[in-house]
mmCIF file with all atom_site columns, C-alpha atoms and ligand atoms in Angstrom:
data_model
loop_
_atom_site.group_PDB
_atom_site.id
_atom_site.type_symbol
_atom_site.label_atom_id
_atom_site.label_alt_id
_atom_site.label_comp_id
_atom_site.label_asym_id
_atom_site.label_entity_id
_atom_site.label_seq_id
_atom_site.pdbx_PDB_ins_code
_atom_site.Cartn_x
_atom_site.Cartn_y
_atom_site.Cartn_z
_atom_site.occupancy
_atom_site.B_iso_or_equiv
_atom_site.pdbx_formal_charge
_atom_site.auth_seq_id
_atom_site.auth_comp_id
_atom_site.auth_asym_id
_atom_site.auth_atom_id
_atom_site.pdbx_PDB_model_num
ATOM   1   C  CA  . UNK C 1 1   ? -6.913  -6.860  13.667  1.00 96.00 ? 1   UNK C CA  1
ATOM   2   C  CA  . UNK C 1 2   ? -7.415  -9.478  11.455  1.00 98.00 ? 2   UNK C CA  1
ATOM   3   C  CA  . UNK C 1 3   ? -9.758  -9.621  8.363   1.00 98.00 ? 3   UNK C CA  1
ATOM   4   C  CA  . UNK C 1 4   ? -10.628 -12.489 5.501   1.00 98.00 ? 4   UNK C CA  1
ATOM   5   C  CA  . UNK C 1 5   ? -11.080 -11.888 1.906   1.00 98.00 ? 5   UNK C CA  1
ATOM   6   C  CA  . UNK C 1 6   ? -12.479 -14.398 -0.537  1.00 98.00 ? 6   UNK C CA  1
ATOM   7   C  CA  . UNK C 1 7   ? -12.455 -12.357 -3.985  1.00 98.00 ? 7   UNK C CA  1
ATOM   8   C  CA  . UNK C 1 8   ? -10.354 -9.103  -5.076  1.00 98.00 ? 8   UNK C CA  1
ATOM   9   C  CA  . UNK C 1 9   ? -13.294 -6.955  -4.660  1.00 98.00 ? 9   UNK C CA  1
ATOM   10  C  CA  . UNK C 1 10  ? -13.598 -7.936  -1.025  1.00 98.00 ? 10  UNK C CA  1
ATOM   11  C  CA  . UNK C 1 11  ? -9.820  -6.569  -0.601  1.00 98.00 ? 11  UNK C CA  1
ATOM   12  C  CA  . UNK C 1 12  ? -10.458 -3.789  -2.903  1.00 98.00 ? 12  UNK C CA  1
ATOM   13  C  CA  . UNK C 1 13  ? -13.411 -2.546  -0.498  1.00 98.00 ? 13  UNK C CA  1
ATOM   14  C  CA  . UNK C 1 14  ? -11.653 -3.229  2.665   1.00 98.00 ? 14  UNK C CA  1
ATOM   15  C  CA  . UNK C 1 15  ? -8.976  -0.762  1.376   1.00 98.00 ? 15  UNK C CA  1
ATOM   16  C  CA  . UNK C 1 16  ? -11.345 1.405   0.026   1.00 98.00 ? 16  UNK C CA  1
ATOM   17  C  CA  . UNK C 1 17  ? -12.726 1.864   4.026   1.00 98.00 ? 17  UNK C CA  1
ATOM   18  C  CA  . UNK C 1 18  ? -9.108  2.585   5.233   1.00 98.00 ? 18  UNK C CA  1
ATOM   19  C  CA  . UNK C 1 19  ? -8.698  4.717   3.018   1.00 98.00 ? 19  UNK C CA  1
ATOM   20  C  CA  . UNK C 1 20  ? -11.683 6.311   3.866   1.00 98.00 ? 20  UNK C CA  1
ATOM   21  C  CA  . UNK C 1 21  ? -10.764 6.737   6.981   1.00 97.00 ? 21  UNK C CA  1
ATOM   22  C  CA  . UNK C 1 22  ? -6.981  7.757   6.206   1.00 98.00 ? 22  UNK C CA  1
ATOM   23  C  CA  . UNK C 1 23  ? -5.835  10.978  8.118   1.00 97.00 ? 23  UNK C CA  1
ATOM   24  C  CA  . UNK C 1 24  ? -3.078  13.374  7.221   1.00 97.00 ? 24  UNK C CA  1
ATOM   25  C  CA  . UNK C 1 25  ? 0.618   12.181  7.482   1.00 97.00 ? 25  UNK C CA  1
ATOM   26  C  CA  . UNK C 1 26  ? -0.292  8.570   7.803   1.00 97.00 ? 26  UNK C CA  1
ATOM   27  C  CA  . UNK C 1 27  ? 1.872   6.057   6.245   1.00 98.00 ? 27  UNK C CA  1
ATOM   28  C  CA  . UNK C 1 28  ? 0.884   2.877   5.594   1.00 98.00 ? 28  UNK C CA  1
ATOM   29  C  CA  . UNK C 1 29  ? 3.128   -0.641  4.697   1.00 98.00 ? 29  UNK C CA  1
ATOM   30  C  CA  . UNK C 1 30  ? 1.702   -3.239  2.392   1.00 97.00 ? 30  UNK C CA  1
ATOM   31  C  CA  . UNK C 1 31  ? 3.755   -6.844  2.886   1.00 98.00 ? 31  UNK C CA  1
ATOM   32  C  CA  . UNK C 1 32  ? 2.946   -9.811  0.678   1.00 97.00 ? 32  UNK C CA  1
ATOM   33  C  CA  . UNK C 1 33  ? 4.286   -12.015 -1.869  1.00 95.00 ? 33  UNK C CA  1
ATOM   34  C  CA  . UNK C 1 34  ? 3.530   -11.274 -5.501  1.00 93.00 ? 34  UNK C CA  1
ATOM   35  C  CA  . UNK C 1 35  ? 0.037   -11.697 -6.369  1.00 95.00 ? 35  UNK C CA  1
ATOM   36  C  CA  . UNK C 1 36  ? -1.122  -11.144 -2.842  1.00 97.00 ? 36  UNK C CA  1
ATOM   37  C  CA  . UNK C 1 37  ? -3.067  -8.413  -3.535  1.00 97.00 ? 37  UNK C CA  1
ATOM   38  C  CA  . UNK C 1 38  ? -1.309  -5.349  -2.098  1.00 96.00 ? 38  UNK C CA  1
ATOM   39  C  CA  . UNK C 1 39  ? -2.190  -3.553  -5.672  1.00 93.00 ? 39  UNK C CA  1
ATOM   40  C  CA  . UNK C 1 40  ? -6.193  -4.689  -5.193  1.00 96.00 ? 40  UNK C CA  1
ATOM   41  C  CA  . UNK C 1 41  ? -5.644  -3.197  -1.609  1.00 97.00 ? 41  UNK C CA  1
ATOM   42  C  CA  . UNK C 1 42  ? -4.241  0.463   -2.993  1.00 96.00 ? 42  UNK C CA  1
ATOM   43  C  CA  . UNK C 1 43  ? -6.495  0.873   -5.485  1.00 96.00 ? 43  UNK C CA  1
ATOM   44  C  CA  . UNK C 1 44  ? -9.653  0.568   -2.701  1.00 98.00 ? 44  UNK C CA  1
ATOM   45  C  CA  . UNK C 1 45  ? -7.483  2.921   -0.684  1.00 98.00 ? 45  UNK C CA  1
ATOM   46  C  CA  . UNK C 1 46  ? -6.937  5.688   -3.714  1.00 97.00 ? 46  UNK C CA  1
ATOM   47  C  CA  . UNK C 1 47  ? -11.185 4.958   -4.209  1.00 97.00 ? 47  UNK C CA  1
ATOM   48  C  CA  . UNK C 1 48  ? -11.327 5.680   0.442   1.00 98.00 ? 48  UNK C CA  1
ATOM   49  C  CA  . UNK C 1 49  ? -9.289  8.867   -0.685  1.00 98.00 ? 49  UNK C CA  1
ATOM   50  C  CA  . UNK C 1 50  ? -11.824 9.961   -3.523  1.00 98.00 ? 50  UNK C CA  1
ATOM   51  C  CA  . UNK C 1 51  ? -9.379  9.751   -6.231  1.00 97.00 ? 51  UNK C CA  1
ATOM   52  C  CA  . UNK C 1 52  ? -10.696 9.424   -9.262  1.00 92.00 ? 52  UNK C CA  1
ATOM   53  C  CA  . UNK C 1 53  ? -7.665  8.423   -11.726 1.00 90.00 ? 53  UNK C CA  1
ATOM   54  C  CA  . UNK C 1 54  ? -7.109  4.769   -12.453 1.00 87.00 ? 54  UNK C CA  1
ATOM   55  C  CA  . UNK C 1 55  ? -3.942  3.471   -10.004 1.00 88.00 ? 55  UNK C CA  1
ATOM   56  C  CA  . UNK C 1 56  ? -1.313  1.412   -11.579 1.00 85.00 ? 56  UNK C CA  1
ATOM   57  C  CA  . UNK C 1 57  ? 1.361   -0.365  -9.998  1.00 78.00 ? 57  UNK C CA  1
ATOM   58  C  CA  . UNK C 1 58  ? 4.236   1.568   -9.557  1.00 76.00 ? 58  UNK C CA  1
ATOM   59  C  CA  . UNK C 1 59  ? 6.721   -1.134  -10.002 1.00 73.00 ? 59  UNK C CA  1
ATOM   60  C  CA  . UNK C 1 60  ? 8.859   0.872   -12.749 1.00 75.00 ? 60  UNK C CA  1
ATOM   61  C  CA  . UNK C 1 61  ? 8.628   4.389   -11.715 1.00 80.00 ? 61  UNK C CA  1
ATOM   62  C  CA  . UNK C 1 62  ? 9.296   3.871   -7.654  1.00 90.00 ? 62  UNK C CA  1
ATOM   63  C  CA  . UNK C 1 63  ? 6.308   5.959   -6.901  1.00 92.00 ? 63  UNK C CA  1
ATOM   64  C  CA  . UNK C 1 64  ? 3.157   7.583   -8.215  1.00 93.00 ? 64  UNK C CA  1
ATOM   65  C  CA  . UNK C 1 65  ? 1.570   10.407  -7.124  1.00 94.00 ? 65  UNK C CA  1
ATOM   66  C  CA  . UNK C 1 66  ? -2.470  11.487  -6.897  1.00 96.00 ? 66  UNK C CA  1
ATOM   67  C  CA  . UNK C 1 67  ? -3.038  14.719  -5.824  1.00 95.00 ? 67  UNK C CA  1
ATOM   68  C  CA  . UNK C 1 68  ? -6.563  14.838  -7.057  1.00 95.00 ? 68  UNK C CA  1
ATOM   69  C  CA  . UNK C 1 69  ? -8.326  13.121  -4.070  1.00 97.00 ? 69  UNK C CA  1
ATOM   70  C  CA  . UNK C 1 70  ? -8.950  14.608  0.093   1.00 97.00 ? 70  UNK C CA  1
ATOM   71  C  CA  . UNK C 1 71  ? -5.477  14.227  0.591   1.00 98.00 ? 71  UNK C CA  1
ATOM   72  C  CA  . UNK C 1 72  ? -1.923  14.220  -0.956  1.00 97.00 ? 72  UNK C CA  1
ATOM   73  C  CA  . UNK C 1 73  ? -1.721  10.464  -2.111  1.00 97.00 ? 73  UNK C CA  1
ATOM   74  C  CA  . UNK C 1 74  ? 2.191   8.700   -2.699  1.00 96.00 ? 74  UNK C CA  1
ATOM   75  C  CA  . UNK C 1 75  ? 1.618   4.893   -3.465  1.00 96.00 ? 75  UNK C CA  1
ATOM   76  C  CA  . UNK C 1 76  ? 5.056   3.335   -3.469  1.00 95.00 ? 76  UNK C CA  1
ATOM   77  C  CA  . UNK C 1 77  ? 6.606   0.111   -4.534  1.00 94.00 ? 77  UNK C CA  1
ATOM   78  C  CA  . UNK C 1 78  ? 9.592   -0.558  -3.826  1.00 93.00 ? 78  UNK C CA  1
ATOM   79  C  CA  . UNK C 1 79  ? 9.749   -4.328  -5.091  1.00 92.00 ? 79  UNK C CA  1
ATOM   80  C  CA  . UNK C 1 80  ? 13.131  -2.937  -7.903  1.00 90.00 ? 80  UNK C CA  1
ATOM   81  C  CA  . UNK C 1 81  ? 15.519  -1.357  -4.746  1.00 89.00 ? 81  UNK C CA  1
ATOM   82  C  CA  . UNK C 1 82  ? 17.853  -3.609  -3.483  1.00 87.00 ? 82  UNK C CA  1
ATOM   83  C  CA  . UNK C 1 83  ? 17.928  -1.355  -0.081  1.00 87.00 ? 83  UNK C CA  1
ATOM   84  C  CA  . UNK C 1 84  ? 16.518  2.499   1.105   1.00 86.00 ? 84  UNK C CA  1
ATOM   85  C  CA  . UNK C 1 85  ? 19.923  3.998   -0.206  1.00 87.00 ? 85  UNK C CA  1
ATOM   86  C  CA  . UNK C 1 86  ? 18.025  4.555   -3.769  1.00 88.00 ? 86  UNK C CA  1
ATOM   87  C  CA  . UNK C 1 87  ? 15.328  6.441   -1.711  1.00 89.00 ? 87  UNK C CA  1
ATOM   88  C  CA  . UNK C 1 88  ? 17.019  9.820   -1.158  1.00 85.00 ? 88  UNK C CA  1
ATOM   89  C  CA  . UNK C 1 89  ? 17.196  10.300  -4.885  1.00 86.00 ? 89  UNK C CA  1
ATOM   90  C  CA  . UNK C 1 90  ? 13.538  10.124  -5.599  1.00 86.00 ? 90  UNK C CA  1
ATOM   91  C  CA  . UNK C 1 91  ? 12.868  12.479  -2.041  1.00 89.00 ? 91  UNK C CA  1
ATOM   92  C  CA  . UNK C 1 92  ? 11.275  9.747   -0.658  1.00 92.00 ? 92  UNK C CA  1
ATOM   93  C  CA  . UNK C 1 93  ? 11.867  11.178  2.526   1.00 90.00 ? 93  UNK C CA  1
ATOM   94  C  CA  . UNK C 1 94  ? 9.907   14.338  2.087   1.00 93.00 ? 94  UNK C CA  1
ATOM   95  C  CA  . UNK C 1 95  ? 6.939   11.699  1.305   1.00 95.00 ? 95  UNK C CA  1
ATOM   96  C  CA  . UNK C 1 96  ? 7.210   9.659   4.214   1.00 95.00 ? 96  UNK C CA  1
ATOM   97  C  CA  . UNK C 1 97  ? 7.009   12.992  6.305   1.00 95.00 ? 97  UNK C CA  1
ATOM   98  C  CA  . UNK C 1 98  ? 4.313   14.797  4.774   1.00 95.00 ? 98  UNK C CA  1
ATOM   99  C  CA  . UNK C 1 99  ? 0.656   15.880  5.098   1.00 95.00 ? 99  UNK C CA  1
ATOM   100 C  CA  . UNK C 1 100 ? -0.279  13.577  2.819   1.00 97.00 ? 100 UNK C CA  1
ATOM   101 C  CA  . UNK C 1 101 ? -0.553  9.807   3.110   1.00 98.00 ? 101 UNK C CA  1
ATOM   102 C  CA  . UNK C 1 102 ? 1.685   7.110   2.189   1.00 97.00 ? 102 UNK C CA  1
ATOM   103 C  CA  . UNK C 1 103 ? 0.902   3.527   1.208   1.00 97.00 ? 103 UNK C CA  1
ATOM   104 C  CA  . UNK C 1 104 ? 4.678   1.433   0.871   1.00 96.00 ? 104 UNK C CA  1
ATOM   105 C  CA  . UNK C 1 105 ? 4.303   -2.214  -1.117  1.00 95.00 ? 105 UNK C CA  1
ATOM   106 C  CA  . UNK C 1 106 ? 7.446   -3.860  -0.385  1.00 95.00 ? 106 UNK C CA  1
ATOM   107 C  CA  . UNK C 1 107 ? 8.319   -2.698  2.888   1.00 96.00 ? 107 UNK C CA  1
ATOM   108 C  CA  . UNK C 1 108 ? 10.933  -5.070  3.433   1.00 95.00 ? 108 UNK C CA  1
ATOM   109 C  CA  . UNK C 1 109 ? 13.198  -4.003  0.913   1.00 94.00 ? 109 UNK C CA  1
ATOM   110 C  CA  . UNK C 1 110 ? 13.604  -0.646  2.605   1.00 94.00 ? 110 UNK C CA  1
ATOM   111 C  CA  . UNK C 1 111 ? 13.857  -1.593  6.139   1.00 90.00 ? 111 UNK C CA  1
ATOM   112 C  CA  . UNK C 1 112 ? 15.273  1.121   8.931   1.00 91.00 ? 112 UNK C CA  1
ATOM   113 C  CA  . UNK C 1 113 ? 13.584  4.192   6.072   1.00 93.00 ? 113 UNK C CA  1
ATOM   114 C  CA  . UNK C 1 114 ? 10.207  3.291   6.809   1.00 94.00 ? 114 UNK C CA  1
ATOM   115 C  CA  . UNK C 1 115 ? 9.131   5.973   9.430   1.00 94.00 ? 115 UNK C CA  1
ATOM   116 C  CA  . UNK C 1 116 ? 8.351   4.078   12.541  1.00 94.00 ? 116 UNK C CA  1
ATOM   117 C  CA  . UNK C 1 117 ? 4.559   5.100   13.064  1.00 94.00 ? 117 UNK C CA  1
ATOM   118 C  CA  . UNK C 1 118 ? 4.212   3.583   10.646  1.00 97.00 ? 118 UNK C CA  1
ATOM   119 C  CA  . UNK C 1 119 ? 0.937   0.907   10.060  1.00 97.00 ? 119 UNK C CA  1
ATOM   120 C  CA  . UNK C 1 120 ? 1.406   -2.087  9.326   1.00 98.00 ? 120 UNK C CA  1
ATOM   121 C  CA  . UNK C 1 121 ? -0.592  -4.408  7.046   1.00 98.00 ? 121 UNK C CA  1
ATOM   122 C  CA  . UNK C 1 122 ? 0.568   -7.796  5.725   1.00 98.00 ? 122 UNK C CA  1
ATOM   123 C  CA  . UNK C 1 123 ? -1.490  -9.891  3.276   1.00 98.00 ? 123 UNK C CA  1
ATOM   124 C  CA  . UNK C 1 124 ? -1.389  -13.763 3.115   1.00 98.00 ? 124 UNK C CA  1
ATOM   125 C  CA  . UNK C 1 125 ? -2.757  -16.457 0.951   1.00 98.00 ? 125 UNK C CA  1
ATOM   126 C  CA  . UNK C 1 126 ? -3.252  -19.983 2.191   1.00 97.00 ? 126 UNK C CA  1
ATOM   127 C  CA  . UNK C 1 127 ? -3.539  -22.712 -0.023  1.00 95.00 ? 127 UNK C CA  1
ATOM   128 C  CA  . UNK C 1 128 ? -5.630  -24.688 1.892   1.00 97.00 ? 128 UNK C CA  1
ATOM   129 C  CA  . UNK C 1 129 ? -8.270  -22.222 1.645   1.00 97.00 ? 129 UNK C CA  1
ATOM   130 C  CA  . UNK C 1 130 ? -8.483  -22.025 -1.980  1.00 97.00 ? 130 UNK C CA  1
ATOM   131 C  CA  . UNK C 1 131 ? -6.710  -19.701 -4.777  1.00 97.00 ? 131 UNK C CA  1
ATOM   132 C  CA  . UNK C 1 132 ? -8.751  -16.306 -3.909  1.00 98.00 ? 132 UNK C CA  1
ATOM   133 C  CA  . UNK C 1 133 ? -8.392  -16.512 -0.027  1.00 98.00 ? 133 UNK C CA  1
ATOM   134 C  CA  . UNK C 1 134 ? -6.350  -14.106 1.969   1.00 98.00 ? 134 UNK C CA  1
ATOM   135 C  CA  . UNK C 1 135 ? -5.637  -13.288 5.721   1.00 98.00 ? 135 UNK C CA  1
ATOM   136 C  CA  . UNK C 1 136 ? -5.040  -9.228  5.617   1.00 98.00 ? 136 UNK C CA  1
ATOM   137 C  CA  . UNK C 1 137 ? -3.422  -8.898  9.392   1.00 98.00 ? 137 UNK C CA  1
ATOM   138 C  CA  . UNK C 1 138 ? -3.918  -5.263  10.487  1.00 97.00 ? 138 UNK C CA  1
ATOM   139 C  CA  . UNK C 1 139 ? -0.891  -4.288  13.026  1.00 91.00 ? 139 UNK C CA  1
HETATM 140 P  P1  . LIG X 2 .   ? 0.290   -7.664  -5.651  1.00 51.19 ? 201 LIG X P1  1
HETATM 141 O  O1  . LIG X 2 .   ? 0.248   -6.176  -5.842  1.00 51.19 ? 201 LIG X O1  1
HETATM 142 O  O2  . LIG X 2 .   ? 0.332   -8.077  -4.202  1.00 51.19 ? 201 LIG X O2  1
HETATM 143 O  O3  . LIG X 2 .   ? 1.375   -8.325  -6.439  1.00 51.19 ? 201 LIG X O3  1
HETATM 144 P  P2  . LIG X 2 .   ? -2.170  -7.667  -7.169  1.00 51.19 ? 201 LIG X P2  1
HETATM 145 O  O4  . LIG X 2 .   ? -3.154  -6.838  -6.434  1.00 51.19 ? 201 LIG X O4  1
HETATM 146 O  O5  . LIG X 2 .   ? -1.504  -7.047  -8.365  1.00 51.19 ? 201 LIG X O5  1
HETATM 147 O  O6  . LIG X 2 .   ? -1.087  -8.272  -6.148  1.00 51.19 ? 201 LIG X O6  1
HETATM 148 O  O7  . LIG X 2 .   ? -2.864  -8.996  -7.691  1.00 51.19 ? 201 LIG X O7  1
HETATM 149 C  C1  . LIG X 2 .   ? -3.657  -9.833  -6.889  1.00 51.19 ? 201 LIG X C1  1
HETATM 150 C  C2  . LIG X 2 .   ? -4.234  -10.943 -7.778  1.00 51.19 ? 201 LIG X C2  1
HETATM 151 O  O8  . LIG X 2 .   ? -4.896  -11.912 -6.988  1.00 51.19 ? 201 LIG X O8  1
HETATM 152 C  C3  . LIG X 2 .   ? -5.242  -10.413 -8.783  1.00 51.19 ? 201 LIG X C3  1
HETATM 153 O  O9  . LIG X 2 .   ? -5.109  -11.116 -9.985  1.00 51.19 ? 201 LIG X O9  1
HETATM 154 C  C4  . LIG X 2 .   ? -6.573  -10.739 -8.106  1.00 51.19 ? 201 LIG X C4  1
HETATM 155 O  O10 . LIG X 2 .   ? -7.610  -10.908 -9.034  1.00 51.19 ? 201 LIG X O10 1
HETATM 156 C  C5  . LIG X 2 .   ? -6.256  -12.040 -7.405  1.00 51.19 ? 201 LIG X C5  1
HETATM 157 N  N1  . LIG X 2 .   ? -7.079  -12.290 -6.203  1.00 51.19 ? 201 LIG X N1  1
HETATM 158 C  C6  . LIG X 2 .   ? -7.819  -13.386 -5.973  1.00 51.19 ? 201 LIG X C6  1
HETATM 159 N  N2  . LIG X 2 .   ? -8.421  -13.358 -4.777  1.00 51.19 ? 201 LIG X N2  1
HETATM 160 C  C7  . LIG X 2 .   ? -8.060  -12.175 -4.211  1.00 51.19 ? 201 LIG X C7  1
HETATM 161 C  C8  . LIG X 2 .   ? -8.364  -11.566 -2.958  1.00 51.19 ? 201 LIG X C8  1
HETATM 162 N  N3  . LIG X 2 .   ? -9.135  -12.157 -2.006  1.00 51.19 ? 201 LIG X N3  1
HETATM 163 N  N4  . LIG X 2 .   ? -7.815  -10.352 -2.712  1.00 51.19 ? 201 LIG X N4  1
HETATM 164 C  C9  . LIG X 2 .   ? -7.015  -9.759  -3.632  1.00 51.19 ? 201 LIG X C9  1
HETATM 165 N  N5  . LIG X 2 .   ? -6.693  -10.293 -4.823  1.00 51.19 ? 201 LIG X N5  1
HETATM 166 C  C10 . LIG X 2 .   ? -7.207  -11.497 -5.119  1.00 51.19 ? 201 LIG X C10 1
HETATM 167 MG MG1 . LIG X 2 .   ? 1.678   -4.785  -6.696  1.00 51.19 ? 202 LIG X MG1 1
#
């Protein structure tokens, strides 16, 4: 599935549907350069999940979690880990296999400990369309 943005707000509200429609144990992977919008994208999803607190990018701490919305929410970004080895010592693993739902920016950096259900979502600019364009591919 493919989708087209043309402001942050669009890509705000298309992850505010998914995670709308979010179920338990899902774990979602969010792959794009910086700037893409894979932040813009969580925060809709936290809104989907009825989370009220304001979502930051979890670029220093690893992961954040909300535990305030319909389900368990554990926004990762793992842009700072050179590999998944750094993982066990945060219990990332206990995330990835939970009840709640995951949402992974920087998905690459971890490959082989990203569960393999996992979906996948990958968001792309294209100059040619003009600064606030963006492809957001659906797997
Ligand atoms: P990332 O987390 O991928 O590094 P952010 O969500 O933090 O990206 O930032 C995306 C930036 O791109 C924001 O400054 C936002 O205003 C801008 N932007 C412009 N157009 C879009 C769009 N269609 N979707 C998402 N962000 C957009
Ligand atoms: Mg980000």
């Amino acid at each position: 599935m493919e989708y087209i943005t043309n402001s942050v707000e669009e890509t705000f509200a298309l992850g505010e549907k998914m995670g709308q429609e979010a179920g338990r144990g899902e774990v979602i992977t969010l792959s794009g350069d910086l700037g893409a919008g894979k932040t813009a994208f969580a925060q809709g999803f936290a809104k989907g999940l009825e989370i009220r607190e304001d979502i930051t990018s979890p670029t220093f701490t690893i992961m954040c979690v909300y535990e305030t919305g319909r389900l368990p929410f554990y926004h990762f970004d793992v842009y700072r880990l050179a590999d998944g080895s750094e993982l066990e010592a945060i219990g990332a693993e206990e995330y990835f296999y939970s009840d709640g739902v995951c949402l992974i920016e920087w998905p690459e950096n971890i490959e082989g400990y990203v569960p393999e259900n996992a979906k996948k979502i990958r968001i792309e600019k294209n100059p040619a369309c003009g600064s606030d364009y963006r492809k957001i591919i659906v797997e």
